[in-house]
């Protein structure tokens, strides 16, 4: 089984060495990281002001990070609940955040269409099945809470849920219209092509060693000076000097089946290309791919001591086996269907699970990230917001409650390792307890207390 993401089939998997930085240089804006955050920021800056000199520095190749590996849910999901946002910023700010995210899903599709990015964008919504009585209780609660905040989540009875996805043990579910499916790597590569077309510069194979006000230094010994410096390094932020405790790199892993036939799809569903999951505690996510496979992912891989990120951490055989077993159990129609790919990658989690975007007006250092597993759409919102901030605007976007949010640092080791891994294990234990007893138990309550969800 190739250890590379399905999404990288036919795509470039090495840096374009010809593009790497060969000497000192200057730009108006230098952006560190060639994922969605960096490229959306470059895109909106250049769209608003084509005279700007924007330079993106990428250590490996465009889409090397989570942007080239993810589940392809362009969703309005947010790791912090609206009630938490409302507690700090008030209910209007919480509602503004919900609608900004919903609009962002549409924005990604519109830009993809307008710029000719062939990324398979299909807004079929999200179906999340309730596959036990306890899950059904949570699903109903999610639909009720969603009504209060206008998040669009609707309860589905068992027949309605099965009509969307003919899974096993369906007791009901929820559906939310604010989500699209994409081919993640095609989106990030397409964005890079558009940025280059608009005369943005992208230097691949160019690792940044240190990020400071007005300049960055590369591992190759070069210096880039710029009026604005933007950090868009998500999980890798923890590898930059002085930032080890800013985010915890947590791994999400995925598997994919071979392409299914139209007859097999008739028996499964997802006719509108809905993305899917169920209401278990361990995060899972699936999609029907542009070439009619199922790509399915989830958390559960361990956090590594000292916030380390290594290629071998992408491959956790126990988690791959669990993902394949979970999907087969959910969809017994997959008997005899082969799994062809397995991969993973790190995402970034701040101590309070709160994503943030901002630009320090004194140092003109900007950043965005900490999206947990919800960054595909949020990175677009971040890019538009950073473009406004760099251009000095006071806009509806720059007034959203996540702008300028500062999360406290993670604990030093060993507490960080103990805490993050305990949270991950607890989610699995809560699901096991629920499967055994048929009811949410003490582990589920502990998990809610720990993560604030
Ligand atoms: C397996 C998986 C599944 C996911 N599924 C979903 C999903 O379905 N929906 C969703 O919304 N979110 C999902 N996410 C999260 C989402 O993919 C991310 O939030 C999003 O891609 C973050 O984009 P980014 O540009 O901020 O970071 P990244 O895409 O990680 O980009 C950071 C880039 O910075 C580069 N870099 C790092 N350090 C340096 C340095 N020192 N110098 C130069 N360059 C550097 C890296 O090489 C990388 O290319 C998933 C994540 C994973 C890993």
Tab-separated table of C-alpha atoms and ligand atoms in Angstrom:
chain	number	residue	atom	x	y	z
A	1	UNK	CA	0.000	0.000	0.000
A	2	UNK	CA	1.628	3.312	-0.995
A	3	UNK	CA	2.486	5.336	2.106
A	4	UNK	CA	1.467	8.540	0.324
A	5	UNK	CA	-1.892	10.279	0.427
A	6	UNK	CA	-4.383	9.202	-2.209
A	7	UNK	CA	-4.599	12.896	-3.088
A	8	UNK	CA	-0.961	12.967	-4.182
A	9	UNK	CA	-1.485	10.467	-7.032
A	10	UNK	CA	-0.387	12.304	-10.176
A	11	UNK	CA	0.789	15.327	-8.164
A	12	UNK	CA	4.304	16.575	-7.533
A	13	UNK	CA	5.829	15.062	-4.382
A	14	UNK	CA	9.154	16.868	-4.340
A	15	UNK	CA	10.000	20.549	-4.091
A	16	UNK	CA	10.563	22.506	-7.267
A	17	UNK	CA	14.225	23.174	-6.502
A	18	UNK	CA	14.304	25.703	-9.310
A	19	UNK	CA	11.980	27.900	-7.290
A	20	UNK	CA	13.923	27.811	-4.009
A	21	UNK	CA	15.432	30.964	-2.655
A	22	UNK	CA	18.972	31.450	-3.958
A	23	UNK	CA	19.932	34.619	-2.076
A	24	UNK	CA	18.730	37.449	0.128
A	25	UNK	CA	15.639	39.219	-1.121
A	26	UNK	CA	12.902	41.671	-0.157
A	27	UNK	CA	9.123	41.643	-0.568
A	28	UNK	CA	6.133	43.653	0.641
A	29	UNK	CA	4.695	40.597	2.386
A	30	UNK	CA	6.539	37.361	3.142
A	31	UNK	CA	4.416	34.370	4.102
A	32	UNK	CA	5.898	31.282	5.758
A	33	UNK	CA	4.021	28.081	4.770
A	34	UNK	CA	2.615	26.962	1.440
A	35	UNK	CA	-0.673	25.455	2.621
A	36	UNK	CA	-4.186	26.877	2.369
A	37	UNK	CA	-3.552	29.617	4.962
A	38	UNK	CA	-0.453	30.953	3.248
A	39	UNK	CA	-1.847	30.668	-0.258
A	40	UNK	CA	-5.308	32.094	0.503
A	41	UNK	CA	-3.575	35.053	2.166
A	42	UNK	CA	-1.350	35.559	-0.885
A	43	UNK	CA	-4.362	35.182	-3.194
A	44	UNK	CA	-6.537	37.806	-1.493
A	45	UNK	CA	-3.623	40.246	-1.089
A	46	UNK	CA	-2.848	40.015	-4.799
A	47	UNK	CA	-6.493	40.155	-5.796
A	48	UNK	CA	-7.040	43.319	-3.766
A	49	UNK	CA	-3.742	44.947	-4.710
A	50	UNK	CA	-1.975	43.449	-7.741
A	51	UNK	CA	0.977	45.806	-7.238
A	52	UNK	CA	2.046	44.019	-4.025
A	53	UNK	CA	5.151	41.853	-4.045
A	54	UNK	CA	4.087	38.731	-2.122
A	55	UNK	CA	6.532	35.904	-1.456
A	56	UNK	CA	5.510	32.492	-0.007
A	57	UNK	CA	8.277	30.354	1.498
A	58	UNK	CA	7.577	26.617	1.748
A	59	UNK	CA	9.961	24.147	3.375
A	60	UNK	CA	8.951	21.173	1.211
A	61	UNK	CA	6.406	21.562	-1.610
A	62	UNK	CA	3.033	23.257	-1.868
A	63	UNK	CA	0.442	21.053	-0.134
A	64	UNK	CA	3.033	19.072	1.827
A	65	UNK	CA	1.204	19.794	5.096
A	66	UNK	CA	-2.352	19.164	6.211
A	67	UNK	CA	-3.669	21.068	3.183
A	68	UNK	CA	-2.526	18.255	0.901
A	69	UNK	CA	-3.622	15.390	3.147
A	70	UNK	CA	-6.976	16.233	4.713
A	71	UNK	CA	-10.469	14.758	4.523
A	72	UNK	CA	-11.697	17.418	2.105
A	73	UNK	CA	-14.572	18.668	4.247
A	74	UNK	CA	-14.970	22.366	3.464
A	75	UNK	CA	-17.133	22.891	6.499
A	76	UNK	CA	-18.500	25.641	8.716
A	77	UNK	CA	-17.468	23.538	11.734
A	78	UNK	CA	-15.589	25.331	14.466
A	79	UNK	CA	-13.724	23.671	17.333
A	80	UNK	CA	-15.105	26.147	19.877
A	81	UNK	CA	-18.859	26.044	20.471
A	82	UNK	CA	-20.896	29.240	19.889
A	83	UNK	CA	-21.926	29.263	23.545
A	84	UNK	CA	-18.243	29.513	24.525
A	85	UNK	CA	-17.679	32.334	22.020
A	86	UNK	CA	-20.840	34.061	23.328
A	87	UNK	CA	-19.647	33.819	26.930
A	88	UNK	CA	-16.562	35.861	26.095
A	89	UNK	CA	-17.686	38.072	23.196
A	90	UNK	CA	-21.489	38.106	23.433
A	91	UNK	CA	-24.175	36.313	21.390
A	92	UNK	CA	-24.001	38.666	18.391
A	93	UNK	CA	-20.305	37.960	17.917
A	94	UNK	CA	-21.004	34.212	18.198
A	95	UNK	CA	-23.697	34.449	15.509
A	96	UNK	CA	-21.418	36.571	13.297
A	97	UNK	CA	-18.782	33.828	13.525
A	98	UNK	CA	-21.319	31.133	12.576
A	99	UNK	CA	-22.488	33.046	9.503
A	100	UNK	CA	-18.956	34.049	8.454
A	101	UNK	CA	-18.015	30.364	8.399
A	102	UNK	CA	-21.129	29.417	6.435
A	103	UNK	CA	-20.386	32.135	3.870
A	104	UNK	CA	-16.816	30.903	3.668
A	105	UNK	CA	-17.927	27.477	2.418
A	106	UNK	CA	-19.694	29.203	-0.488
A	107	UNK	CA	-16.731	31.542	-1.053
A	108	UNK	CA	-14.320	28.609	-1.526
A	109	UNK	CA	-16.622	27.156	-4.201
A	110	UNK	CA	-17.039	30.509	-5.936
A	111	UNK	CA	-13.314	31.208	-6.099
A	112	UNK	CA	-12.622	27.685	-7.319
A	113	UNK	CA	-15.153	28.164	-10.116
A	114	UNK	CA	-14.047	31.705	-10.996
A	115	UNK	CA	-10.351	30.803	-11.064
A	116	UNK	CA	-10.777	27.467	-12.832
A	117	UNK	CA	-9.557	25.337	-9.915
A	118	UNK	CA	-10.782	21.828	-10.695
A	119	UNK	CA	-11.022	20.506	-7.122
A	120	UNK	CA	-14.339	18.633	-7.267
A	121	UNK	CA	-16.160	21.115	-5.029
A	122	UNK	CA	-19.674	19.746	-4.346
A	123	UNK	CA	-21.778	21.231	-1.555
A	124	UNK	CA	-23.821	18.207	-0.552
A	125	UNK	CA	-23.757	18.944	3.193
A	126	UNK	CA	-22.758	16.698	6.065
A	127	UNK	CA	-24.661	13.633	7.210
A	128	UNK	CA	-23.704	12.413	10.672
A	129	UNK	CA	-25.386	9.155	11.588
A	130	UNK	CA	-26.613	8.139	15.004
A	131	UNK	CA	-25.726	4.439	15.174
A	132	UNK	CA	-26.841	3.773	18.763
A	133	UNK	CA	-29.413	5.187	21.157
A	134	UNK	CA	-26.745	7.206	22.963
A	135	UNK	CA	-25.558	8.679	19.668
A	136	UNK	CA	-29.166	9.553	18.790
A	137	UNK	CA	-29.483	11.494	22.053
A	138	UNK	CA	-26.386	13.478	21.155
A	139	UNK	CA	-27.629	14.012	17.593
A	140	UNK	CA	-30.946	15.460	18.801
A	141	UNK	CA	-29.098	17.737	21.217
A	142	UNK	CA	-26.824	18.916	18.387
A	143	UNK	CA	-29.847	19.754	16.229
A	144	UNK	CA	-31.501	21.670	19.087
A	145	UNK	CA	-28.338	23.635	19.912
A	146	UNK	CA	-27.840	24.302	16.203
A	147	UNK	CA	-31.281	25.926	15.963
A	148	UNK	CA	-30.372	28.379	18.680
A	149	UNK	CA	-27.275	29.558	16.822
A	150	UNK	CA	-28.531	29.220	13.254
A	151	UNK	CA	-25.895	26.629	12.400
A	152	UNK	CA	-28.310	24.755	10.128
A	153	UNK	CA	-28.096	21.300	11.756
A	154	UNK	CA	-31.303	19.295	11.283
A	155	UNK	CA	-32.417	16.043	12.895
A	156	UNK	CA	-33.047	13.147	10.467
A	157	UNK	CA	-35.171	10.147	11.392
A	158	UNK	CA	-33.768	6.703	10.666
A	159	UNK	CA	-35.343	6.441	7.185
A	160	UNK	CA	-34.165	9.907	6.165
A	161	UNK	CA	-30.666	9.234	7.427
A	162	UNK	CA	-30.488	5.832	5.680
A	163	UNK	CA	-31.666	7.412	2.457
A	164	UNK	CA	-28.561	9.597	2.466
A	165	UNK	CA	-26.220	6.836	3.629
A	166	UNK	CA	-27.370	3.229	3.871
A	167	UNK	CA	-25.208	2.286	6.826
A	168	UNK	CA	-25.730	-0.364	9.498
A	169	UNK	CA	-27.520	0.287	12.819
A	170	UNK	CA	-28.955	3.656	11.826
A	171	UNK	CA	-31.182	5.151	14.547
A	172	UNK	CA	-31.318	8.601	12.943
A	173	UNK	CA	-28.793	11.344	12.400
A	174	UNK	CA	-28.191	14.969	11.594
A	175	UNK	CA	-27.699	16.804	8.347
A	176	UNK	CA	-26.086	20.179	7.872
A	177	UNK	CA	-26.054	21.951	4.492
A	178	UNK	CA	-22.931	24.036	5.168
A	179	UNK	CA	-20.280	21.657	3.941
A	180	UNK	CA	-18.735	20.759	0.608
A	181	UNK	CA	-16.439	17.991	-0.489
A	182	UNK	CA	-13.204	18.756	-2.302
A	183	UNK	CA	-10.100	16.976	-3.538
A	184	UNK	CA	-7.715	18.682	-1.073
A	185	UNK	CA	-4.499	18.545	-3.062
A	186	UNK	CA	-6.119	19.834	-6.232
A	187	UNK	CA	-7.419	22.785	-4.234
A	188	UNK	CA	-4.017	23.666	-2.795
A	189	UNK	CA	-2.159	23.116	-6.093
A	190	UNK	CA	-4.811	25.101	-7.955
A	191	UNK	CA	-4.460	27.951	-5.492
A	192	UNK	CA	-0.685	27.982	-5.929
A	193	UNK	CA	-1.117	28.168	-9.710
A	194	UNK	CA	-3.500	31.119	-9.346
A	195	UNK	CA	-1.108	32.908	-6.974
A	196	UNK	CA	1.735	32.469	-9.489
A	197	UNK	CA	-0.544	33.627	-12.328
A	198	UNK	CA	-1.137	36.793	-10.310
A	199	UNK	CA	2.633	37.254	-10.061
A	200	UNK	CA	2.974	36.020	-6.487
A	201	UNK	CA	6.300	34.276	-5.862
A	202	UNK	CA	6.402	30.830	-4.251
A	203	UNK	CA	9.759	29.449	-3.172
A	204	UNK	CA	9.590	25.713	-2.435
A	205	UNK	CA	12.341	23.729	-0.727
A	206	UNK	CA	12.966	26.836	1.385
A	207	UNK	CA	12.774	26.163	5.105
A	208	UNK	CA	12.494	29.157	7.379
A	209	UNK	CA	14.677	28.988	10.419
A	210	UNK	CA	13.432	32.029	12.323
A	211	UNK	CA	10.559	34.461	11.969
A	212	UNK	CA	10.899	37.991	13.310
A	213	UNK	CA	9.514	41.475	12.792
A	214	UNK	CA	10.445	42.706	9.322
A	215	UNK	CA	12.462	39.680	8.296
A	216	UNK	CA	12.825	35.919	8.220
A	217	UNK	CA	15.964	33.809	7.955
A	218	UNK	CA	16.064	30.594	5.972
A	219	UNK	CA	17.870	27.401	6.874
A	220	UNK	CA	19.917	27.987	3.710
A	221	UNK	CA	21.329	31.148	5.295
A	222	UNK	CA	19.323	33.735	3.353
A	223	UNK	CA	17.440	36.711	4.726
A	224	UNK	CA	14.130	38.004	3.438
A	225	UNK	CA	13.072	41.470	4.532
A	226	UNK	CA	9.442	42.530	4.299
A	227	UNK	CA	7.111	45.121	5.769
A	228	UNK	CA	4.750	42.323	6.838
A	229	UNK	CA	5.674	38.787	7.883
A	230	UNK	CA	2.932	36.162	8.107
A	231	UNK	CA	3.323	32.815	9.870
A	232	UNK	CA	1.145	30.104	8.305
A	233	UNK	CA	2.888	26.976	9.587
A	234	UNK	CA	0.017	25.295	11.548
A	235	UNK	CA	1.307	22.118	13.278
A	236	UNK	CA	4.925	23.005	12.398
A	237	UNK	CA	4.633	26.240	14.396
A	238	UNK	CA	5.777	24.097	17.326
A	239	UNK	CA	9.117	23.535	15.535
A	240	UNK	CA	9.944	27.257	15.288
A	241	UNK	CA	12.235	28.833	17.909
A	242	UNK	CA	10.335	29.982	21.001
A	243	UNK	CA	7.013	28.480	19.836
A	244	UNK	CA	7.242	24.877	21.010
A	245	UNK	CA	4.259	25.287	23.356
A	246	UNK	CA	2.078	27.364	20.987
A	247	UNK	CA	0.259	24.403	19.392
A	248	UNK	CA	0.243	20.663	19.964
A	249	UNK	CA	0.758	18.739	16.706
A	250	UNK	CA	-1.866	15.980	16.782
A	251	UNK	CA	-2.096	13.386	14.026
A	252	UNK	CA	-5.140	12.536	11.967
A	253	UNK	CA	-4.954	9.458	9.741
A	254	UNK	CA	-6.872	8.325	6.663
A	255	UNK	CA	-7.522	5.273	4.495
A	256	UNK	CA	-9.130	4.977	1.044
A	257	UNK	CA	-10.851	2.195	-0.847
A	258	UNK	CA	-10.490	1.299	-4.480
A	259	UNK	CA	-13.054	3.030	-6.766
A	260	UNK	CA	-16.559	1.605	-6.337
A	261	UNK	CA	-18.884	0.807	-9.236
A	262	UNK	CA	-22.137	2.738	-9.889
A	263	UNK	CA	-24.049	-0.374	-8.721
A	264	UNK	CA	-22.128	-0.409	-5.431
A	265	UNK	CA	-22.868	3.283	-4.954
A	266	UNK	CA	-26.575	2.648	-5.568
A	267	UNK	CA	-26.513	0.441	-2.504
A	268	UNK	CA	-24.598	2.973	-0.376
A	269	UNK	CA	-25.901	6.448	-1.217
A	270	UNK	CA	-24.079	9.767	-0.827
A	271	UNK	CA	-25.767	10.688	-4.092
A	272	UNK	CA	-25.371	14.419	-3.389
A	273	UNK	CA	-21.704	13.841	-2.415
A	274	UNK	CA	-22.525	14.453	1.242
A	275	UNK	CA	-19.547	14.034	3.533
A	276	UNK	CA	-20.231	11.670	6.415
A	277	UNK	CA	-19.418	10.519	9.939
A	278	UNK	CA	-21.272	9.176	12.936
A	279	UNK	CA	-21.881	10.622	16.376
A	280	UNK	CA	-19.186	8.617	18.195
A	281	UNK	CA	-16.713	10.479	20.403
A	282	UNK	CA	-13.585	9.693	18.383
A	283	UNK	CA	-13.585	12.123	15.459
A	284	UNK	CA	-14.123	10.374	12.115
A	285	UNK	CA	-14.806	11.810	8.674
A	286	UNK	CA	-15.511	10.369	5.240
A	287	UNK	CA	-16.156	11.461	1.709
A	288	UNK	CA	-17.087	10.029	-1.693
A	289	UNK	CA	-14.073	11.076	-3.748
A	290	UNK	CA	-14.049	12.576	-7.243
A	291	UNK	CA	-13.072	9.137	-8.568
A	292	UNK	CA	-15.791	7.339	-6.564
A	293	UNK	CA	-13.752	5.844	-3.768
A	294	UNK	CA	-14.448	6.273	-0.090
A	295	UNK	CA	-11.797	8.218	1.793
A	296	UNK	CA	-12.213	7.846	5.535
A	297	UNK	CA	-10.213	9.275	8.415
A	298	UNK	CA	-10.074	9.753	12.123
A	299	UNK	CA	-7.997	10.702	15.119
A	300	UNK	CA	-6.587	8.244	17.588
A	301	UNK	CA	-2.905	8.308	16.677
A	302	UNK	CA	-0.682	9.293	19.600
A	303	UNK	CA	0.712	12.746	20.264
A	304	UNK	CA	4.520	12.581	20.267
A	305	UNK	CA	6.696	13.800	23.120
A	306	UNK	CA	8.078	17.314	22.721
A	307	UNK	CA	5.620	18.165	19.893
A	308	UNK	CA	7.827	16.269	17.456
A	309	UNK	CA	6.741	15.834	13.824
A	310	UNK	CA	8.293	12.975	11.839
A	311	UNK	CA	7.322	11.294	8.546
A	312	UNK	CA	7.006	7.908	10.302
A	313	UNK	CA	4.334	9.341	12.647
A	314	UNK	CA	2.005	9.541	9.598
A	315	UNK	CA	1.802	5.748	9.615
A	316	UNK	CA	0.199	4.162	12.651
A	317	UNK	CA	-0.839	0.631	11.644
A	318	UNK	CA	-3.212	0.196	14.620
A	319	UNK	CA	-5.159	3.306	13.622
A	320	UNK	CA	-5.261	2.306	9.940
A	321	UNK	CA	-6.664	-1.091	10.943
A	322	UNK	CA	-9.260	0.563	13.218
A	323	UNK	CA	-10.336	2.919	10.432
A	324	UNK	CA	-10.762	0.067	7.940
A	325	UNK	CA	-12.701	-2.003	10.498
A	326	UNK	CA	-14.929	0.949	11.476
A	327	UNK	CA	-15.791	1.706	7.867
A	328	UNK	CA	-16.534	-1.940	7.068
A	329	UNK	CA	-18.738	-2.178	10.136
A	330	UNK	CA	-20.550	0.995	9.165
A	331	UNK	CA	-20.937	-0.126	5.542
A	332	UNK	CA	-21.120	-3.928	5.293
A	333	UNK	CA	-21.595	-3.377	1.531
A	334	UNK	CA	-17.804	-2.952	1.416
A	335	UNK	CA	-17.182	-6.673	1.892
A	336	UNK	CA	-14.597	-7.690	-0.687
A	337	UNK	CA	-13.681	-4.089	-1.501
A	338	UNK	CA	-9.949	-3.417	-1.267
A	339	UNK	CA	-8.315	-0.574	0.626
A	340	UNK	CA	-5.611	0.968	-1.542
A	341	UNK	CA	-4.168	3.920	0.414
A	342	UNK	CA	-3.345	4.883	3.999
A	343	UNK	CA	-1.709	8.110	5.160
A	344	UNK	CA	-1.827	10.838	7.758
A	345	UNK	CA	-0.521	14.164	8.888
A	346	UNK	CA	-0.331	16.612	11.761
A	347	UNK	CA	-2.813	19.337	12.599
A	348	UNK	CA	-2.406	22.126	15.152
A	349	UNK	CA	-4.292	22.463	18.434
A	350	UNK	CA	-3.925	25.471	20.754
A	351	UNK	CA	-4.247	24.961	24.511
A	352	UNK	CA	-7.850	26.279	24.577
A	353	UNK	CA	-8.766	24.631	21.219
A	354	UNK	CA	-9.365	28.134	19.866
A	355	UNK	CA	-8.241	28.953	16.308
A	356	UNK	CA	-6.904	32.454	15.835
A	357	UNK	CA	-5.820	34.955	13.232
A	358	UNK	CA	-4.146	38.282	13.823
A	359	UNK	CA	-1.589	40.893	12.967
A	360	UNK	CA	0.395	42.741	15.609
A	361	UNK	CA	0.267	46.401	14.535
A	362	UNK	CA	3.602	47.169	16.231
A	363	UNK	CA	5.703	44.354	14.830
A	364	UNK	CA	3.573	43.762	11.700
A	365	UNK	CA	3.905	40.034	12.382
A	366	UNK	CA	0.765	38.132	11.412
A	367	UNK	CA	-0.392	34.589	11.968
A	368	UNK	CA	-3.338	32.226	11.551
A	369	UNK	CA	-3.982	28.669	12.626
A	370	UNK	CA	-4.806	26.307	15.455
A	371	UNK	CA	-7.805	25.134	13.451
A	372	UNK	CA	-7.789	21.669	15.101
A	373	UNK	CA	-9.373	19.559	12.305
A	374	UNK	CA	-11.536	22.303	10.817
A	375	UNK	CA	-9.129	24.390	8.787
A	376	UNK	CA	-10.119	23.775	5.179
A	377	UNK	CA	-12.743	26.535	5.125
A	378	UNK	CA	-11.369	28.483	8.109
A	379	UNK	CA	-8.036	29.015	6.329
A	380	UNK	CA	-9.934	30.873	3.591
A	381	UNK	CA	-11.552	33.094	6.214
A	382	UNK	CA	-8.080	33.597	7.702
A	383	UNK	CA	-6.617	34.540	4.321
A	384	UNK	CA	-9.299	37.149	3.675
A	385	UNK	CA	-8.919	38.502	7.207
A	386	UNK	CA	-5.119	38.725	7.006
A	387	UNK	CA	-5.393	40.506	3.652
A	388	UNK	CA	-7.691	43.093	5.290
A	389	UNK	CA	-5.384	43.447	8.297
A	390	UNK	CA	-2.254	43.867	6.159
A	391	UNK	CA	-4.020	46.546	4.122
A	392	UNK	CA	-4.992	48.325	7.340
A	393	UNK	CA	-8.726	47.791	6.995
A	394	UNK	CA	-11.328	47.800	9.753
A	395	UNK	CA	-13.867	45.425	8.209
A	396	UNK	CA	-16.575	42.992	9.262
A	397	UNK	CA	-13.935	40.258	8.979
A	398	UNK	CA	-11.361	41.993	11.180
A	399	UNK	CA	-14.020	42.445	13.874
A	400	UNK	CA	-14.837	38.724	14.147
A	401	UNK	CA	-14.201	37.306	17.626
A	402	UNK	CA	-11.300	35.032	16.670
A	403	UNK	CA	-9.210	37.983	15.415
A	404	UNK	CA	-6.367	38.739	17.806
A	405	UNK	CA	-7.287	35.835	20.096
A	406	UNK	CA	-4.277	34.648	22.091
A	407	UNK	CA	-4.293	31.140	23.544
A	408	UNK	CA	-2.214	30.347	26.577
A	409	UNK	CA	0.812	28.089	26.093
A	410	UNK	CA	0.609	24.312	26.457
A	411	UNK	CA	2.140	22.856	29.586
A	412	UNK	CA	5.796	21.795	29.457
A	413	UNK	CA	6.547	18.080	29.121
A	414	UNK	CA	5.722	15.598	30.572
A	415	UNK	CA	2.368	17.245	31.350
A	416	UNK	CA	1.653	18.045	27.695
A	417	UNK	CA	2.297	14.462	26.605
A	418	UNK	CA	0.206	13.071	29.446
A	419	UNK	CA	-2.684	15.498	28.925
A	420	UNK	CA	-2.987	15.285	25.128
A	421	UNK	CA	-2.680	11.494	25.038
A	422	UNK	CA	-5.110	11.084	27.945
A	423	UNK	CA	-7.661	13.140	25.972
A	424	UNK	CA	-7.160	10.976	22.875
A	425	UNK	CA	-7.480	7.707	24.835
A	426	UNK	CA	-10.500	9.008	26.722
A	427	UNK	CA	-12.460	9.503	23.491
A	428	UNK	CA	-11.835	5.846	22.563
A	429	UNK	CA	-12.732	4.682	26.076
A	430	UNK	CA	-15.950	6.734	26.036
A	431	UNK	CA	-17.019	5.043	22.790
A	432	UNK	CA	-16.224	1.581	24.170
A	433	UNK	CA	-18.162	2.301	27.367
A	434	UNK	CA	-21.127	3.598	25.373
A	435	UNK	CA	-21.109	0.547	23.074
A	436	UNK	CA	-21.100	-1.734	26.151
A	437	UNK	CA	-23.755	0.027	28.216
A	438	UNK	CA	-25.812	1.738	25.490
A	439	UNK	CA	-25.599	4.980	27.470
A	440	UNK	CA	-23.139	7.889	27.683
A	441	UNK	CA	-21.034	7.249	30.747
A	442	UNK	CA	-18.575	8.872	33.041
A	443	UNK	CA	-15.782	8.835	30.414
A	444	UNK	CA	-17.933	10.907	28.040
A	445	UNK	CA	-18.586	13.476	30.758
A	446	UNK	CA	-14.882	13.602	31.582
A	447	UNK	CA	-14.066	14.119	27.906
A	448	UNK	CA	-16.509	17.015	27.652
A	449	UNK	CA	-14.987	18.577	30.740
A	450	UNK	CA	-11.473	18.140	29.357
A	451	UNK	CA	-11.984	19.504	25.840
A	452	UNK	CA	-14.768	21.938	26.575
A	453	UNK	CA	-16.994	20.418	23.850
B	1	LIG	C1	-5.458	13.829	7.892
B	1	LIG	C2	-6.100	15.178	8.082
B	1	LIG	C3	-7.455	15.327	7.791
B	1	LIG	C4	-8.071	16.578	7.933
B	1	LIG	N1	-9.352	16.727	7.505
B	1	LIG	C5	-9.913	17.955	7.509
B	1	LIG	C6	-11.176	18.165	6.926
B	1	LIG	O1	-11.782	17.267	6.335
B	1	LIG	N2	-11.722	19.412	7.012
B	1	LIG	C7	-11.071	20.445	7.621
B	1	LIG	O2	-11.624	21.548	7.691
B	1	LIG	N3	-9.834	20.283	8.116
B	1	LIG	C8	-9.229	19.080	8.053
B	1	LIG	N4	-7.959	18.931	8.512
B	1	LIG	C9	-7.224	20.120	8.957
B	1	LIG	C10	-6.827	20.993	7.759
B	1	LIG	O3	-6.271	20.194	6.750
B	1	LIG	C11	-5.847	22.069	8.213
B	1	LIG	O4	-6.433	22.819	9.257
B	1	LIG	C12	-5.433	23.032	7.117
B	1	LIG	O5	-5.016	22.347	5.970
B	1	LIG	C13	-4.348	23.944	7.636
B	1	LIG	O6	-3.778	24.666	6.565
B	1	LIG	P1	-2.466	25.487	6.816
B	1	LIG	O7	-2.072	26.099	5.530
B	1	LIG	O8	-2.671	26.410	7.961
B	1	LIG	O9	-1.405	24.425	7.315
B	1	LIG	P2	-0.624	23.278	6.477
B	1	LIG	O10	-1.387	22.834	5.310
B	1	LIG	O11	-0.179	22.262	7.448
B	1	LIG	O12	0.603	24.071	5.880
B	1	LIG	C14	1.703	24.461	6.636
B	1	LIG	C15	2.881	24.478	5.655
B	1	LIG	O13	3.972	25.136	6.255
B	1	LIG	C16	5.149	24.480	5.833
B	1	LIG	N5	6.178	24.784	6.817
B	1	LIG	C17	6.212	24.358	8.103
B	1	LIG	N6	7.305	24.852	8.732
B	1	LIG	C18	7.948	25.611	7.829
B	1	LIG	C19	9.143	26.381	7.877
B	1	LIG	N7	9.889	26.442	8.984
B	1	LIG	N8	9.523	27.039	6.770
B	1	LIG	C20	8.772	26.999	5.630
B	1	LIG	N9	7.643	26.272	5.535
B	1	LIG	C21	7.231	25.586	6.618
B	1	LIG	C22	4.765	23.011	5.818
B	1	LIG	O14	5.633	22.249	5.008
B	1	LIG	C23	3.349	23.077	5.288
B	1	LIG	O15	3.298	22.930	3.879
B	1	LIG	C24	-7.312	17.689	8.415
B	1	LIG	C25	-5.966	17.536	8.733
B	1	LIG	C26	-5.359	16.292	8.566
B	1	LIG	C27	-3.902	16.152	8.890
